[in-house]
């Protein structure tokens, strides 16, 4: 570029004008063309490198995350008697008692069917997941089903699950109290007999987090709900506040030192690391205002603070991009300043405002750091809130926080779940972006 | 700044009005603290939620010190009820607590956790470790010919001829972890004393405190790396370094036996049995602390504490010991303590 502009004026002075032909390029033109070709090649390479990494990223997300969506289950018909139910309910660890009943029934079933592989009750313990919770949940809700045979599909332990989805290789198995290599022979036979099978893991999409010893019970559903409530808070607060602030600053405020100062500070605020907002949220919303810990309401408020500058900056930019002629025309036919803004400028700026808002929301959706300090990162497994209002105040997690928590757990099965969670997070983001695009199309006007 | 303040105050007003509208008391137990205790606490929290009518407690991590700090912030619904710790509470922390109105604290010991050294499954076997070897490999300065010099050892074989001849590369927990303290006390200090370096340093004119400090001082030339993250980070480092050796919790190692090979210490391999018998030397008690003022205010708090230390949960064969916690032989005493709500100050009387 600089080369071309610097040396062109010098060319006619050297008197080479006669030798120029349209069909034969001189050395200088060749150099310029070569520079352009090179530049295009650089650009293309940059795009290709970007694409390559995108493909690698998506490839690894999908290949790592897909196993989270399937699970290995044991299918069994269980009849729980009234006495057994009462016995289990009288214990402190009720879920453990339910699990024992299931294992005993499983053992009888296998005996009847005549399984070739030798096994003991402990092997069944290792093969099955932490299923007591599911059983108790079912029977306490359906007491009338006691004494009747009920078909159950319950998850196997994370290691058996890992064996069937390819995470755990047989040769890597070292006998431990979690899994013996002989258990795999039994699992293989059960799988062949159809007692054990793989199916879609709905629980992963709808469930809540589970303890570290129960990867089969872990789901991301509750934290999706948590993220959803946080996004509602962010949207309801930051959109009106942000748009009002930028309309005032852009259209009404006098240009003086004060507004300059405010402008500089908004730009600075946009660059503040998000963890700072977390500390602020802990101090202001939890310790001062006394809002509940781990609540999506507080998370939403903190993320609102983080999103506001983004929304203000993009809203001001889109207000600025509306041609002044539109304002002048409106004012010229007698509209008041406010009418001009709300009837003419704002509708035209709407697509830009929406885009900015959705980008701000998307950024807030992926944020973990501010949530660390307000109690939303950790083990939060309350499940779904009882109602709409309690959804804001009941303890819940958020998707990125849930992914972060899973990635740190010892059982490799949770690592898979973390990747699966990323897929759900990306789907959520994509949905938001699609809504933004649809809204933008609707509001777009040409002039 | 004025804009930020305006926004903050607007939001604070909105928040206060919102809190007035939802003025309901917290109905779940709120726990925070040690990342070592977190797995156990999360197991108990889930089972507690499954087995009782109380909502599942919320368990946050962040480290023993951070948890106790939040615990000592005061009494009230916006403070945590339980702090998990992988070490006992310090007198200074008890003072801070008392200054903020948290006077009655119930100390609950839940069991023991083993600290193990493990290397990559395909790497060389470390089967001849003594605490002294680890001290000599990782100390910042060693005594050579009566003088304190920078650690000269390059390979494990330099330290002990029975160990494999590979470069020293150790991944140890960072200083914010409670595990680091145990590592310093039970491995480095013991090794320092066993080699006689401690005495030599005192003879050289150091005070005992200084000598102790020199014993637990870890080399900074890159052969020992502090890991501030979780064990998963240590595992990732071991995965990419066949000759590296890392410090893990017993439960974490047992969950990853397909990737990790454990090192013996003084010829004893770590397991719940060898740790509870005391044969394996590197273990430490795990605790949680309950704010007595919150019992009766926060529903389910006492029930949670009782449930945690019950025989079915924390005893042998329970879900905690199955995950890797070494059961406490004195669990019955702890159960009584929780049932009678005996605080630390009453205990010392």
Short mmCIF file of N, CA, C and O in Angstrom, two decimals, chain A residues 227-329:
data_model
loop_
_atom_site.label_atom_id
_atom_site.label_comp_id
_atom_site.label_asym_id
_atom_site.label_seq_id
_atom_site.Cartn_x
_atom_site.Cartn_y
_atom_site.Cartn_z
N UNK A 227 -29.94 -20.18 34.29
CA UNK A 227 -29.44 -19.22 33.30
C UNK A 227 -30.59 -18.42 32.69
O UNK A 227 -30.48 -17.21 32.48
N UNK A 228 -31.69 -19.13 32.43
CA UNK A 228 -32.85 -18.48 31.82
C UNK A 228 -33.39 -17.36 32.73
O UNK A 228 -33.60 -16.24 32.27
N UNK A 229 -33.53 -17.65 34.02
CA UNK A 229 -34.03 -16.63 34.93
C UNK A 229 -33.05 -15.46 35.05
O UNK A 229 -33.45 -14.31 35.14
N UNK A 230 -31.75 -15.78 35.01
CA UNK A 230 -30.77 -14.71 35.06
C UNK A 230 -30.89 -13.81 33.85
O UNK A 230 -30.82 -12.59 33.95
N UNK A 231 -31.09 -14.44 32.68
CA UNK A 231 -31.18 -13.66 31.45
C UNK A 231 -32.42 -12.77 31.47
O UNK A 231 -32.41 -11.67 30.95
N UNK A 232 -33.51 -13.26 32.09
CA UNK A 232 -34.72 -12.43 32.19
C UNK A 232 -34.39 -11.17 33.01
O UNK A 232 -34.71 -10.06 32.60
N UNK A 233 -33.71 -11.38 34.14
CA UNK A 233 -33.36 -10.23 34.97
C UNK A 233 -32.49 -9.26 34.18
O UNK A 233 -32.74 -8.05 34.15
N UNK A 234 -31.49 -9.80 33.48
CA UNK A 234 -30.58 -8.94 32.73
C UNK A 234 -31.35 -8.17 31.66
O UNK A 234 -31.20 -6.95 31.51
N UNK A 235 -32.21 -8.87 30.95
CA UNK A 235 -32.94 -8.22 29.86
C UNK A 235 -33.86 -7.14 30.40
O UNK A 235 -33.87 -6.01 29.93
N UNK A 236 -34.64 -7.48 31.42
CA UNK A 236 -35.65 -6.55 31.94
C UNK A 236 -34.99 -5.30 32.53
O UNK A 236 -35.53 -4.20 32.44
N UNK A 237 -33.81 -5.47 33.14
CA UNK A 237 -33.17 -4.30 33.73
C UNK A 237 -32.28 -3.55 32.76
O UNK A 237 -32.35 -2.34 32.66
N UNK A 238 -31.44 -4.29 32.03
CA UNK A 238 -30.41 -3.57 31.28
C UNK A 238 -30.95 -2.96 30.00
O UNK A 238 -30.46 -1.92 29.57
N UNK A 239 -31.97 -3.54 29.38
CA UNK A 239 -32.46 -2.96 28.13
C UNK A 239 -33.09 -1.58 28.36
O UNK A 239 -32.65 -0.60 27.76
N UNK A 240 -34.09 -1.45 29.26
CA UNK A 240 -34.65 -0.10 29.45
C UNK A 240 -33.63 0.89 30.00
O UNK A 240 -33.54 2.02 29.50
N UNK A 241 -32.86 0.48 30.99
CA UNK A 241 -31.90 1.42 31.59
C UNK A 241 -30.87 1.83 30.54
O UNK A 241 -30.57 3.01 30.35
N UNK A 242 -30.35 0.84 29.83
CA UNK A 242 -29.31 1.13 28.84
C UNK A 242 -29.83 2.00 27.71
O UNK A 242 -29.17 2.98 27.32
N UNK A 243 -31.01 1.68 27.19
CA UNK A 243 -31.54 2.45 26.06
C UNK A 243 -31.90 3.87 26.52
O UNK A 243 -31.60 4.85 25.84
N UNK A 244 -32.52 3.99 27.70
CA UNK A 244 -32.87 5.31 28.20
C UNK A 244 -31.62 6.16 28.38
O UNK A 244 -31.58 7.33 27.97
N UNK A 245 -30.60 5.55 28.97
CA UNK A 245 -29.37 6.31 29.21
C UNK A 245 -28.76 6.76 27.89
O UNK A 245 -28.35 7.92 27.75
N UNK A 246 -28.74 5.86 26.89
CA UNK A 246 -28.06 6.27 25.66
C UNK A 246 -28.90 7.26 24.86
O UNK A 246 -28.33 8.16 24.23
N UNK A 247 -30.24 7.17 24.92
CA UNK A 247 -31.05 8.17 24.21
C UNK A 247 -30.81 9.54 24.85
O UNK A 247 -30.59 10.52 24.16
N UNK A 248 -30.78 9.56 26.17
CA UNK A 248 -30.56 10.85 26.83
C UNK A 248 -29.19 11.41 26.45
O UNK A 248 -29.08 12.56 26.06
N UNK A 249 -28.18 10.57 26.56
CA UNK A 249 -26.82 11.05 26.29
C UNK A 249 -26.67 11.47 24.84
O UNK A 249 -26.01 12.45 24.52
N UNK A 250 -27.27 10.73 23.93
CA UNK A 250 -27.05 10.97 22.51
C UNK A 250 -27.91 12.12 21.99
O UNK A 250 -27.47 12.92 21.19
N UNK A 251 -29.16 12.20 22.44
CA UNK A 251 -30.10 13.13 21.81
C UNK A 251 -30.38 14.38 22.65
O UNK A 251 -30.70 15.42 22.11
N UNK A 252 -30.35 14.25 23.95
CA UNK A 252 -30.80 15.37 24.77
C UNK A 252 -29.68 16.05 25.55
O UNK A 252 -29.72 17.25 25.75
N UNK A 253 -28.72 15.28 26.04
CA UNK A 253 -27.74 15.85 26.97
C UNK A 253 -26.91 16.92 26.28
O UNK A 253 -26.55 16.79 25.11
N UNK A 254 -26.63 18.01 27.01
CA UNK A 254 -25.72 19.01 26.46
C UNK A 254 -24.31 18.44 26.38
O UNK A 254 -23.96 17.55 27.16
N UNK A 255 -23.55 18.90 25.42
CA UNK A 255 -22.16 18.42 25.32
C UNK A 255 -21.28 19.28 26.21
O UNK A 255 -20.99 20.42 25.87
N UNK A 256 -20.91 18.77 27.35
CA UNK A 256 -20.00 19.53 28.21
C UNK A 256 -19.05 18.57 28.91
O UNK A 256 -19.01 17.38 28.59
N UNK A 257 -18.29 19.10 29.86
CA UNK A 257 -17.29 18.25 30.50
C UNK A 257 -17.92 17.07 31.23
O UNK A 257 -17.37 16.00 31.29
N UNK A 258 -19.07 17.32 31.81
CA UNK A 258 -19.72 16.25 32.57
C UNK A 258 -20.11 15.08 31.69
O UNK A 258 -19.86 13.93 32.02
N UNK A 259 -20.74 15.40 30.56
CA UNK A 259 -21.14 14.30 29.69
C UNK A 259 -19.92 13.60 29.09
O UNK A 259 -19.93 12.39 28.89
N UNK A 260 -18.86 14.38 28.85
CA UNK A 260 -17.61 13.75 28.37
C UNK A 260 -17.09 12.76 29.40
O UNK A 260 -16.70 11.64 29.07
N UNK A 261 -17.12 13.21 30.65
CA UNK A 261 -16.63 12.37 31.74
C UNK A 261 -17.45 11.08 31.83
O UNK A 261 -16.91 9.98 31.95
N UNK A 262 -18.76 11.25 31.72
CA UNK A 262 -19.64 10.08 31.79
C UNK A 262 -19.32 9.12 30.64
O UNK A 262 -19.20 7.90 30.84
N UNK A 263 -19.14 9.72 29.47
CA UNK A 263 -18.86 8.90 28.29
C UNK A 263 -17.57 8.07 28.47
O UNK A 263 -17.55 6.87 28.22
N UNK A 264 -16.54 8.74 28.94
CA UNK A 264 -15.26 8.05 29.16
C UNK A 264 -15.44 6.92 30.17
O UNK A 264 -14.93 5.82 29.99
N UNK A 265 -16.22 7.21 31.20
CA UNK A 265 -16.38 6.20 32.24
C UNK A 265 -17.20 5.00 31.78
O UNK A 265 -16.96 3.88 32.23
N UNK A 266 -18.16 5.25 30.89
CA UNK A 266 -18.92 4.11 30.37
C UNK A 266 -17.99 3.21 29.56
O UNK A 266 -18.02 1.98 29.71
N UNK A 267 -17.14 3.84 28.75
CA UNK A 267 -16.19 3.03 27.97
C UNK A 267 -15.26 2.26 28.89
O UNK A 267 -14.95 1.10 28.64
N UNK A 268 -14.82 2.92 29.97
CA UNK A 268 -13.95 2.23 30.92
C UNK A 268 -14.67 1.08 31.59
O UNK A 268 -14.11 0.00 31.78
N UNK A 269 -15.92 1.32 31.93
CA UNK A 269 -16.71 0.31 32.62
C UNK A 269 -16.84 -0.95 31.77
O UNK A 269 -16.85 -2.06 32.28
N UNK A 270 -16.92 -0.75 30.45
CA UNK A 270 -17.06 -1.88 29.55
C UNK A 270 -15.82 -2.77 29.59
O UNK A 270 -15.89 -3.95 29.25
N UNK A 271 -14.69 -2.20 30.02
CA UNK A 271 -13.44 -2.96 30.00
C UNK A 271 -13.09 -3.51 31.38
O UNK A 271 -12.06 -4.13 31.54
N UNK A 272 -13.94 -3.29 32.38
CA UNK A 272 -13.64 -3.77 33.73
C UNK A 272 -13.78 -5.29 33.76
O UNK A 272 -14.76 -5.84 33.25
N UNK A 273 -12.79 -6.01 34.32
CA UNK A 273 -12.89 -7.47 34.39
C UNK A 273 -14.14 -7.89 35.15
O UNK A 273 -14.52 -7.26 36.14
N UNK A 274 -14.77 -8.98 34.69
CA UNK A 274 -16.08 -9.33 35.21
C UNK A 274 -16.04 -9.73 36.69
O UNK A 274 -17.02 -9.56 37.40
N UNK A 275 -14.89 -10.24 37.16
CA UNK A 275 -14.82 -10.68 38.56
C UNK A 275 -15.07 -9.50 39.50
O UNK A 275 -15.62 -9.66 40.59
N UNK A 276 -14.70 -8.29 39.04
CA UNK A 276 -14.91 -7.09 39.86
C UNK A 276 -16.39 -6.90 40.14
O UNK A 276 -16.80 -6.56 41.25
N UNK A 277 -17.21 -7.18 39.11
CA UNK A 277 -18.66 -7.05 39.32
C UNK A 277 -19.15 -8.09 40.32
O UNK A 277 -20.12 -7.85 41.04
N UNK A 278 -18.48 -9.23 40.35
CA UNK A 278 -18.86 -10.27 41.31
C UNK A 278 -18.63 -9.79 42.73
O UNK A 278 -19.48 -9.97 43.61
N UNK A 279 -17.47 -9.18 42.98
CA UNK A 279 -17.17 -8.67 44.32
C UNK A 279 -18.17 -7.60 44.69
O UNK A 279 -18.71 -7.57 45.80
N UNK A 280 -18.47 -6.70 43.72
CA UNK A 280 -19.46 -5.65 43.95
C UNK A 280 -20.81 -6.26 44.31
O UNK A 280 -21.47 -5.83 45.25
N UNK A 281 -21.17 -7.31 43.56
CA UNK A 281 -22.46 -7.94 43.80
C UNK A 281 -22.53 -8.54 45.19
O UNK A 281 -23.54 -8.41 45.89
N UNK A 282 -21.43 -9.19 45.61
CA UNK A 282 -21.40 -9.79 46.95
C UNK A 282 -21.58 -8.70 48.00
O UNK A 282 -22.37 -8.83 48.94
N UNK A 283 -20.85 -7.57 47.83
CA UNK A 283 -20.89 -6.51 48.83
C UNK A 283 -22.24 -5.81 48.84
O UNK A 283 -22.82 -5.57 49.90
N UNK A 284 -22.75 -5.46 47.64
CA UNK A 284 -23.95 -4.63 47.58
C UNK A 284 -25.22 -5.46 47.72
O UNK A 284 -26.06 -5.18 48.56
N UNK A 285 -25.34 -6.51 46.92
CA UNK A 285 -26.63 -7.19 46.84
C UNK A 285 -26.82 -8.20 47.97
O UNK A 285 -27.92 -8.38 48.46
N UNK A 286 -25.75 -8.91 48.35
CA UNK A 286 -25.93 -9.94 49.37
C UNK A 286 -25.68 -9.38 50.77
O UNK A 286 -26.52 -9.49 51.65
N UNK A 287 -24.52 -8.72 50.95
CA UNK A 287 -24.21 -8.29 52.31
C UNK A 287 -24.97 -7.03 52.70
O UNK A 287 -25.39 -6.89 53.84
N UNK A 288 -25.16 -6.09 51.75
CA UNK A 288 -25.85 -4.85 52.10
C UNK A 288 -27.37 -5.00 51.94
O UNK A 288 -28.13 -4.78 52.87
N UNK A 289 -27.80 -5.41 50.76
CA UNK A 289 -29.24 -5.46 50.51
C UNK A 289 -29.89 -6.73 51.08
O UNK A 289 -31.10 -6.81 51.18
N UNK A 290 -29.08 -7.72 51.44
CA UNK A 290 -29.62 -8.91 52.08
C UNK A 290 -30.37 -9.84 51.15
O UNK A 290 -31.26 -10.57 51.57
N UNK A 291 -30.02 -9.84 49.87
CA UNK A 291 -30.67 -10.78 48.94
C UNK A 291 -30.11 -12.18 49.17
O UNK A 291 -29.00 -12.34 49.67
N UNK A 292 -30.88 -13.21 48.80
CA UNK A 292 -30.41 -14.58 49.06
C UNK A 292 -29.15 -14.93 48.27
O UNK A 292 -28.95 -14.42 47.17
N UNK A 293 -28.33 -15.81 48.85
CA UNK A 293 -27.13 -16.27 48.14
C UNK A 293 -27.53 -17.29 47.09
O UNK A 293 -28.58 -17.91 47.19
N UNK A 294 -26.67 -17.46 46.11
CA UNK A 294 -26.86 -18.47 45.04
C UNK A 294 -28.15 -18.25 44.25
O UNK A 294 -28.61 -19.17 43.59
N UNK A 295 -28.76 -17.08 44.32
CA UNK A 295 -30.04 -16.87 43.64
C UNK A 295 -29.83 -16.27 42.26
O UNK A 295 -29.01 -15.37 42.09
N UNK A 296 -30.58 -16.75 41.25
CA UNK A 296 -30.48 -16.18 39.92
C UNK A 296 -30.76 -14.68 39.90
O UNK A 296 -30.22 -13.96 39.06
N UNK A 297 -31.58 -14.19 40.85
CA UNK A 297 -31.85 -12.76 40.92
C UNK A 297 -30.55 -11.97 41.10
O UNK A 297 -30.28 -11.01 40.37
N UNK A 298 -29.73 -12.41 42.06
CA UNK A 298 -28.48 -11.71 42.33
C UNK A 298 -27.53 -11.88 41.13
O UNK A 298 -26.89 -10.92 40.71
N UNK A 299 -27.49 -13.10 40.59
CA UNK A 299 -26.66 -13.33 39.41
C UNK A 299 -27.06 -12.40 38.29
O UNK A 299 -26.21 -11.79 37.64
N UNK A 300 -28.37 -12.27 38.09
CA UNK A 300 -28.87 -11.39 37.04
C UNK A 300 -28.49 -9.94 37.28
O UNK A 300 -28.10 -9.23 36.36
N UNK A 301 -28.60 -9.50 38.53
CA UNK A 301 -28.25 -8.11 38.85
C UNK A 301 -26.78 -7.85 38.56
O UNK A 301 -26.41 -6.83 37.98
N UNK A 302 -25.93 -8.79 38.97
CA UNK A 302 -24.49 -8.62 38.75
C UNK A 302 -24.20 -8.57 37.25
O UNK A 302 -23.46 -7.71 36.77
N UNK A 303 -24.84 -9.48 36.50
CA UNK A 303 -24.58 -9.51 35.06
C UNK A 303 -25.19 -8.28 34.37
O UNK A 303 -24.69 -7.84 33.34
N UNK A 304 -26.24 -7.72 34.96
CA UNK A 304 -26.80 -6.48 34.42
C UNK A 304 -25.76 -5.38 34.45
O UNK A 304 -25.55 -4.65 33.47
N UNK A 305 -25.08 -5.25 35.60
CA UNK A 305 -24.04 -4.24 35.72
C UNK A 305 -22.98 -4.44 34.65
O UNK A 305 -22.46 -3.49 34.08
N UNK A 306 -22.69 -5.73 34.38
CA UNK A 306 -21.65 -6.03 33.40
C UNK A 306 -22.11 -5.74 31.98
O UNK A 306 -21.32 -5.35 31.13
N UNK A 307 -23.41 -5.93 31.72
CA UNK A 307 -23.93 -5.81 30.36
C UNK A 307 -24.26 -4.37 29.99
O UNK A 307 -24.23 -4.01 28.81
N UNK A 308 -24.61 -3.56 30.99
CA UNK A 308 -25.06 -2.19 30.70
C UNK A 308 -24.12 -1.41 29.78
O UNK A 308 -24.59 -0.87 28.77
N UNK A 309 -22.82 -1.33 30.08
CA UNK A 309 -21.95 -0.55 29.19
C UNK A 309 -21.99 -1.04 27.75
O UNK A 309 -22.04 -0.22 26.82
N UNK A 310 -22.01 -2.37 27.57
CA UNK A 310 -22.05 -2.92 26.21
C UNK A 310 -23.30 -2.41 25.49
O UNK A 310 -23.26 -1.98 24.33
N UNK A 311 -24.43 -2.47 26.18
CA UNK A 311 -25.69 -2.05 25.55
C UNK A 311 -25.68 -0.55 25.28
O UNK A 311 -26.08 -0.11 24.21
N UNK A 312 -25.18 0.23 26.22
CA UNK A 312 -25.17 1.68 26.03
C UNK A 312 -24.29 2.04 24.83
O UNK A 312 -24.69 2.83 23.96
N UNK A 313 -23.11 1.43 24.76
CA UNK A 313 -22.20 1.78 23.67
C UNK A 313 -22.82 1.42 22.32
O UNK A 313 -22.84 2.22 21.38
N UNK A 314 -23.40 0.20 22.21
CA UNK A 314 -23.93 -0.19 20.91
C UNK A 314 -25.20 0.59 20.58
O UNK A 314 -25.45 0.92 19.41
N UNK A 315 -26.00 0.92 21.58
CA UNK A 315 -27.21 1.72 21.31
C UNK A 315 -26.83 3.12 20.82
O UNK A 315 -27.41 3.64 19.87
N UNK A 316 -25.82 3.70 21.47
CA UNK A 316 -25.41 5.04 21.03
C UNK A 316 -24.88 5.00 19.62
O UNK A 316 -25.14 5.90 18.81
N UNK A 317 -24.13 3.95 19.31
CA UNK A 317 -23.57 3.85 17.95
C UNK A 317 -24.70 3.74 16.94
O UNK A 317 -24.66 4.39 15.87
N UNK A 318 -25.76 2.96 17.27
CA UNK A 318 -26.81 2.81 16.27
C UNK A 318 -27.69 4.06 16.20
O UNK A 318 -28.24 4.38 15.15
N UNK A 319 -27.81 4.80 17.31
CA UNK A 319 -28.53 6.07 17.24
C UNK A 319 -27.77 7.07 16.36
O UNK A 319 -28.36 7.81 15.57
N UNK A 320 -26.44 7.04 16.50
CA UNK A 320 -25.60 7.96 15.73
C UNK A 320 -25.71 7.67 14.23
O UNK A 320 -25.61 8.56 13.41
N UNK A 321 -25.91 6.38 13.92
CA UNK A 321 -25.88 6.01 12.50
C UNK A 321 -27.19 6.36 11.78
O UNK A 321 -27.28 6.20 10.56
N UNK A 322 -28.21 6.80 12.51
CA UNK A 322 -29.43 7.25 11.83
C UNK A 322 -29.14 8.62 11.21
O UNK A 322 -28.66 9.52 11.91
N UNK A 323 -29.41 8.81 9.90
CA UNK A 323 -29.02 10.05 9.24
C UNK A 323 -29.67 11.27 9.90
O UNK A 323 -30.87 11.20 10.26
N UNK A 324 -28.96 12.37 10.06
CA UNK A 324 -29.52 13.57 10.69
C UNK A 324 -30.72 14.10 9.91
O UNK A 324 -31.60 14.75 10.48
N UNK A 325 -30.78 13.79 8.61
CA UNK A 325 -31.88 14.31 7.79
C UNK A 325 -33.23 13.83 8.32
O UNK A 325 -34.23 14.55 8.24
N UNK A 326 -33.24 12.61 8.89
CA UNK A 326 -34.50 12.08 9.43
C UNK A 326 -34.97 12.95 10.59
O UNK A 326 -36.13 13.35 10.67
N UNK A 327 -34.04 13.26 11.50
CA UNK A 327 -34.37 14.13 12.64
C UNK A 327 -34.82 15.49 12.14
O UNK A 327 -35.85 16.02 12.58
N UNK A 328 -34.05 16.05 11.19
CA UNK A 328 -34.35 17.40 10.71
C UNK A 328 -35.73 17.43 10.08
O UNK A 328 -36.50 18.37 10.30
N UNK A 329 -36.06 16.40 9.29
CA UNK A 329 -37.35 16.37 8.63
C UNK A 329 -38.47 16.32 9.67
O UNK A 329 -39.46 17.07 9.56
#
